[in-house]
Coordinates of C-alpha atoms in Angstrom, one line a residue:
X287 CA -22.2 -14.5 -35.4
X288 CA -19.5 -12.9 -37.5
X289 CA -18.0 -15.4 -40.2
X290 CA -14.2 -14.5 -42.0
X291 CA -13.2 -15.3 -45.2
X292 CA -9.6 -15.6 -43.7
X293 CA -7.7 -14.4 -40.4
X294 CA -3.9 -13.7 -40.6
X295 CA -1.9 -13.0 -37.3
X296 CA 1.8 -11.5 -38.0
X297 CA 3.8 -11.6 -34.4
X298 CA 5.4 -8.6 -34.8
X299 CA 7.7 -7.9 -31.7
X300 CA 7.6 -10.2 -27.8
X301 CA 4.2 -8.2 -27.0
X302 CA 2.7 -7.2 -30.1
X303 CA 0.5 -8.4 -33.0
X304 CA -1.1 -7.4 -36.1
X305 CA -4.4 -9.1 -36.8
X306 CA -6.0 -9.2 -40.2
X307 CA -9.3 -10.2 -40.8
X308 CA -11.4 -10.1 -44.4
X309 CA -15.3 -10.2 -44.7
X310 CA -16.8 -9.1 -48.3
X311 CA -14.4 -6.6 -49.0
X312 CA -14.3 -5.1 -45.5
X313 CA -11.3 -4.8 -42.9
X314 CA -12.9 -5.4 -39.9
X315 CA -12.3 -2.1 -36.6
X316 CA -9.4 -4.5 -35.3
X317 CA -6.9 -4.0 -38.1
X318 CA -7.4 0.0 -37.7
X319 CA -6.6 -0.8 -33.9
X320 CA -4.0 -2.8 -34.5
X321 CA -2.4 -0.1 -36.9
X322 CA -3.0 2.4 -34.2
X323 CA -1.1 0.5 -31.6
X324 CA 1.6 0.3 -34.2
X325 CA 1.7 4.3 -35.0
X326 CA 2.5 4.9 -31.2
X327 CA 5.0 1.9 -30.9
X328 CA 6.9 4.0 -33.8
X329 CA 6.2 7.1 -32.8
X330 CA 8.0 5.6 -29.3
X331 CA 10.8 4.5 -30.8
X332 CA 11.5 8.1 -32.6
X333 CA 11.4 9.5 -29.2
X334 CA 14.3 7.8 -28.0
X335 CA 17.6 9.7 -29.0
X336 CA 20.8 8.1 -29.9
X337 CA 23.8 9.6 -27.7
X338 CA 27.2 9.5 -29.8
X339 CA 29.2 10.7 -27.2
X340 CA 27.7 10.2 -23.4
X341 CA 29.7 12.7 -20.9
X342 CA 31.9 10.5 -18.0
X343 CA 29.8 11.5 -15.7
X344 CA 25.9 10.3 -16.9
X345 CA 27.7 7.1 -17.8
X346 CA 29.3 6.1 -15.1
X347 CA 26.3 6.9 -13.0
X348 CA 24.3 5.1 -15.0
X349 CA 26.3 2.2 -15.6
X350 CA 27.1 2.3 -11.4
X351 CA 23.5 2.5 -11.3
X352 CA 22.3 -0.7 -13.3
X353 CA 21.9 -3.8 -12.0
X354 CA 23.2 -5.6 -15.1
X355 CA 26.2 -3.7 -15.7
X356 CA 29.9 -5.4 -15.4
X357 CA 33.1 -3.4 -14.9
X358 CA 34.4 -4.1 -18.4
X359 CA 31.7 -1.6 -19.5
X360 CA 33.1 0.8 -17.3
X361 CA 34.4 4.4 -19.0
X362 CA 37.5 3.5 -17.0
X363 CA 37.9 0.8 -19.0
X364 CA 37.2 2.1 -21.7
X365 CA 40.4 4.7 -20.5
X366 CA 42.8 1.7 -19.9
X367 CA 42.3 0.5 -23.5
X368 CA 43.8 3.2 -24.7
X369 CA 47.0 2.0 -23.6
X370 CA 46.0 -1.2 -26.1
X371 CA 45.9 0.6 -29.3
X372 CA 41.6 0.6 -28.9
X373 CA 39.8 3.7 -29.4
X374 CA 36.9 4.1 -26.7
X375 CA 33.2 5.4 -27.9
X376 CA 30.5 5.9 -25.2
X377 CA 27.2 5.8 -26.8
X378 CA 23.8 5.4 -25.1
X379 CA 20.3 6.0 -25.6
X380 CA 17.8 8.0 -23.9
X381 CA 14.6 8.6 -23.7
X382 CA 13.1 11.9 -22.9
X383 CA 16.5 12.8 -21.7
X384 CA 17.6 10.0 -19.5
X385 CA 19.7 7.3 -20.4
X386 CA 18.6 3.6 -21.1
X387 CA 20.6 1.7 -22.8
X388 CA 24.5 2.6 -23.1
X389 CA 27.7 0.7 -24.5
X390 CA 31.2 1.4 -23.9
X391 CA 32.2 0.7 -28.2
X392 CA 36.0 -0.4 -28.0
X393 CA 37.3 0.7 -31.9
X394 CA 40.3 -1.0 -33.2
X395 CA 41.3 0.8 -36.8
X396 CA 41.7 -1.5 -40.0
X397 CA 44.0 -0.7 -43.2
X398 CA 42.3 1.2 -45.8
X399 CA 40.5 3.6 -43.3
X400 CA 38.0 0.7 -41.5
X401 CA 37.8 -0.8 -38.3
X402 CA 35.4 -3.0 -36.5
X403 CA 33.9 -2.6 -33.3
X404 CA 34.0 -4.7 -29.9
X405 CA 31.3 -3.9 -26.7
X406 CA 32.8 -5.8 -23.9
X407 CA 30.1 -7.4 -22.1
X408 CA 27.2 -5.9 -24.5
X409 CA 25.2 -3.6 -23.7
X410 CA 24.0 -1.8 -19.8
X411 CA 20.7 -2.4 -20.9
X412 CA 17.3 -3.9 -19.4
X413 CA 17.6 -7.6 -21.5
X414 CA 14.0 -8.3 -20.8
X415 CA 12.7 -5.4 -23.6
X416 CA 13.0 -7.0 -26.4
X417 CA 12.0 -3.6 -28.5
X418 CA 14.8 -1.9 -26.6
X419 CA 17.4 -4.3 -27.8
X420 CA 16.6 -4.4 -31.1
X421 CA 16.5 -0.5 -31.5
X422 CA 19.7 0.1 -29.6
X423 CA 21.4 -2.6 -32.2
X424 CA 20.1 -0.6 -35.1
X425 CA 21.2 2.5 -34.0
X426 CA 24.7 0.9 -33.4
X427 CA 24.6 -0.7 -36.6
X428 CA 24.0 2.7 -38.2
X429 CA 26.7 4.7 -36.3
X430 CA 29.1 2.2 -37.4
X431 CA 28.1 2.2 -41.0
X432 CA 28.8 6.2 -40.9
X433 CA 32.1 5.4 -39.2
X434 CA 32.9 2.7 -41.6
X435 CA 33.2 -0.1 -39.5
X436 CA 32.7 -3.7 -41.4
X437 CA 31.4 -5.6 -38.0
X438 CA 31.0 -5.3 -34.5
X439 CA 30.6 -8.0 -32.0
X440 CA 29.1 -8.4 -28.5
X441 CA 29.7 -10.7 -25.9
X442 CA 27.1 -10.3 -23.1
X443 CA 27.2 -11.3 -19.3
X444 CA 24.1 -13.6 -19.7
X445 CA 23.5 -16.5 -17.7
X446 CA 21.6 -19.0 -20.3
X447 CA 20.4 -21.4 -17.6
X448 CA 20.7 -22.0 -13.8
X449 CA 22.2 -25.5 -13.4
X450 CA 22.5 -27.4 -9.7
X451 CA 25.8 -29.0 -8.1
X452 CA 25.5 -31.8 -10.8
X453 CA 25.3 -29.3 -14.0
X454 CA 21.9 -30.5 -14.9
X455 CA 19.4 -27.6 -15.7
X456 CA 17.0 -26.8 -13.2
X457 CA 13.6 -25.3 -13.5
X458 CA 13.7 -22.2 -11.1
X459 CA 16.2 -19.7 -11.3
X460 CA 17.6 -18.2 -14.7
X461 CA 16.4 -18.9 -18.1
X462 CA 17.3 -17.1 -21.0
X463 CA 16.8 -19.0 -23.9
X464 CA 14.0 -16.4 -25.8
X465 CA 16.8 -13.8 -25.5
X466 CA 19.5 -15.8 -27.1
X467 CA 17.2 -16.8 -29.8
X468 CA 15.9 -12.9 -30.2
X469 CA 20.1 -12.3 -30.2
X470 CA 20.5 -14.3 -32.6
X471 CA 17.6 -13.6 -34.6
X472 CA 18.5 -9.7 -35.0
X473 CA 22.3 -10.8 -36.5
X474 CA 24.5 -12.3 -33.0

C-alpha cells in the first residue's frame, strides 16, 4: 500500500489531467506520464497550420461540406459585404493539409489605422472539441493583433437547449451549456 504526502489534480482541457503526487521527495511514474501525454497534445497543436487566406474553392467545399455550417459563412457572403463597406478574410485551419476549422472574418476599418473584426455565425468548426476551439480563437486572436484589430466578436448558430411546445427544457435533444460556459471561459 502506497501512502502520499499530498495528491493535486489540475483539469487541464474537457479530456485531460495533470496528476501530482509527492512521497519522500519522489514524483511518483504518473506525473512523467502525465507530462508525456501533455508533450504530444502540444506537439498536436503545432501541427495544425493557421490558413490566412483559404482559396474560394477549399472553402466553399468545406463549408458546403460541414454539417454545422450556415450561409452567412459562406465566401459569397463574404463577396456581398463588400458592397457594405466590410472587408472579407477567409481564414481556416488545417491539419496535415486539410481544413478543420475555417471563418469567414468580416473587417470593418476604424480611424487611426484599426478596425475590429465580426465572424458571422462563428466558426465552421466541430463545437464538440473543445481543444480545437480554443486553438482556433488564439490563432484568430493573434492574426488580428498583427492586423491591429482592438476586438472581434462571434455570434454562433448554437442551439443552448431543446425546449417542447410549452418552452420548458426537456431532457433529450440538444444541450449545450459546457460549450457556452468553455465560450465564455476563453473571452465570449
Amino acid at each position: 500500500l502506497l501512502w502520499f504526502h499530498f495528491f493535486i489534480q489540475i483539469k487541464l482541457s474537457k479530456n485531460y489531467y495533470l496528476f501530482f503526487f509527492y512521497k519522500s521527495n519522489e514524483l511518483t511514474f504518473l506525473i512523467s506520464f502525465t507530462i508525456l501525454e501533455m508533450a504530444v497534445l502540444s506537439e498536436r497543436r503545432c501541427v495544425m497550420e493557421f490558413v490566412e487566406n483559404v482559396c474560394e474553392k477549399e472553402y466553399t467545399e468545406f463549408v458546403i461540406n460541414h454539417p454545422k455550417s450556415h450561409f452567412l459563412e459562406s465566401y459569397e457572403w463574404g463577396e456581398v459585404s463588400k458592397l457594405r463597406g466590410l472587408i472579407p478574410h477567409y481564414v481556416g485551419l488545417k491539419d496535415n493539409k486539410h481544413l478543420v476549422a475555417t471563418a469567414l472574418i468580416l473587417e470593418k476599418r476604424l480611424p487611426l489605422g484599426y478596425c475590429y473584426y465580426y465572424i458571422p455565425r462563428g466558426y465552421v468548426i466541430d463545437y464538440d472539441n473543445f481543444e480545437l476551439i480554443s486553438l482556433f480563437t488564439d490563432k484568430i486572436k493573434a492574426y488580428a493583433k498583427k492586423n491591429k484589430c482592438i476586438f472581434f466578436k462571434i455570434d454562433p448558430d448554437i442551439k443552448l437547449h431543446s425546449i417542447d411546445k410549452n418552452a420548458k427544457v426537456i431532457d433529450v435533444g440538444y444541450n449545450n451549456y459546457e460549450l457556452v460556459k468553455f465560450l465564455k471561459k476563453i473571452g465570449f
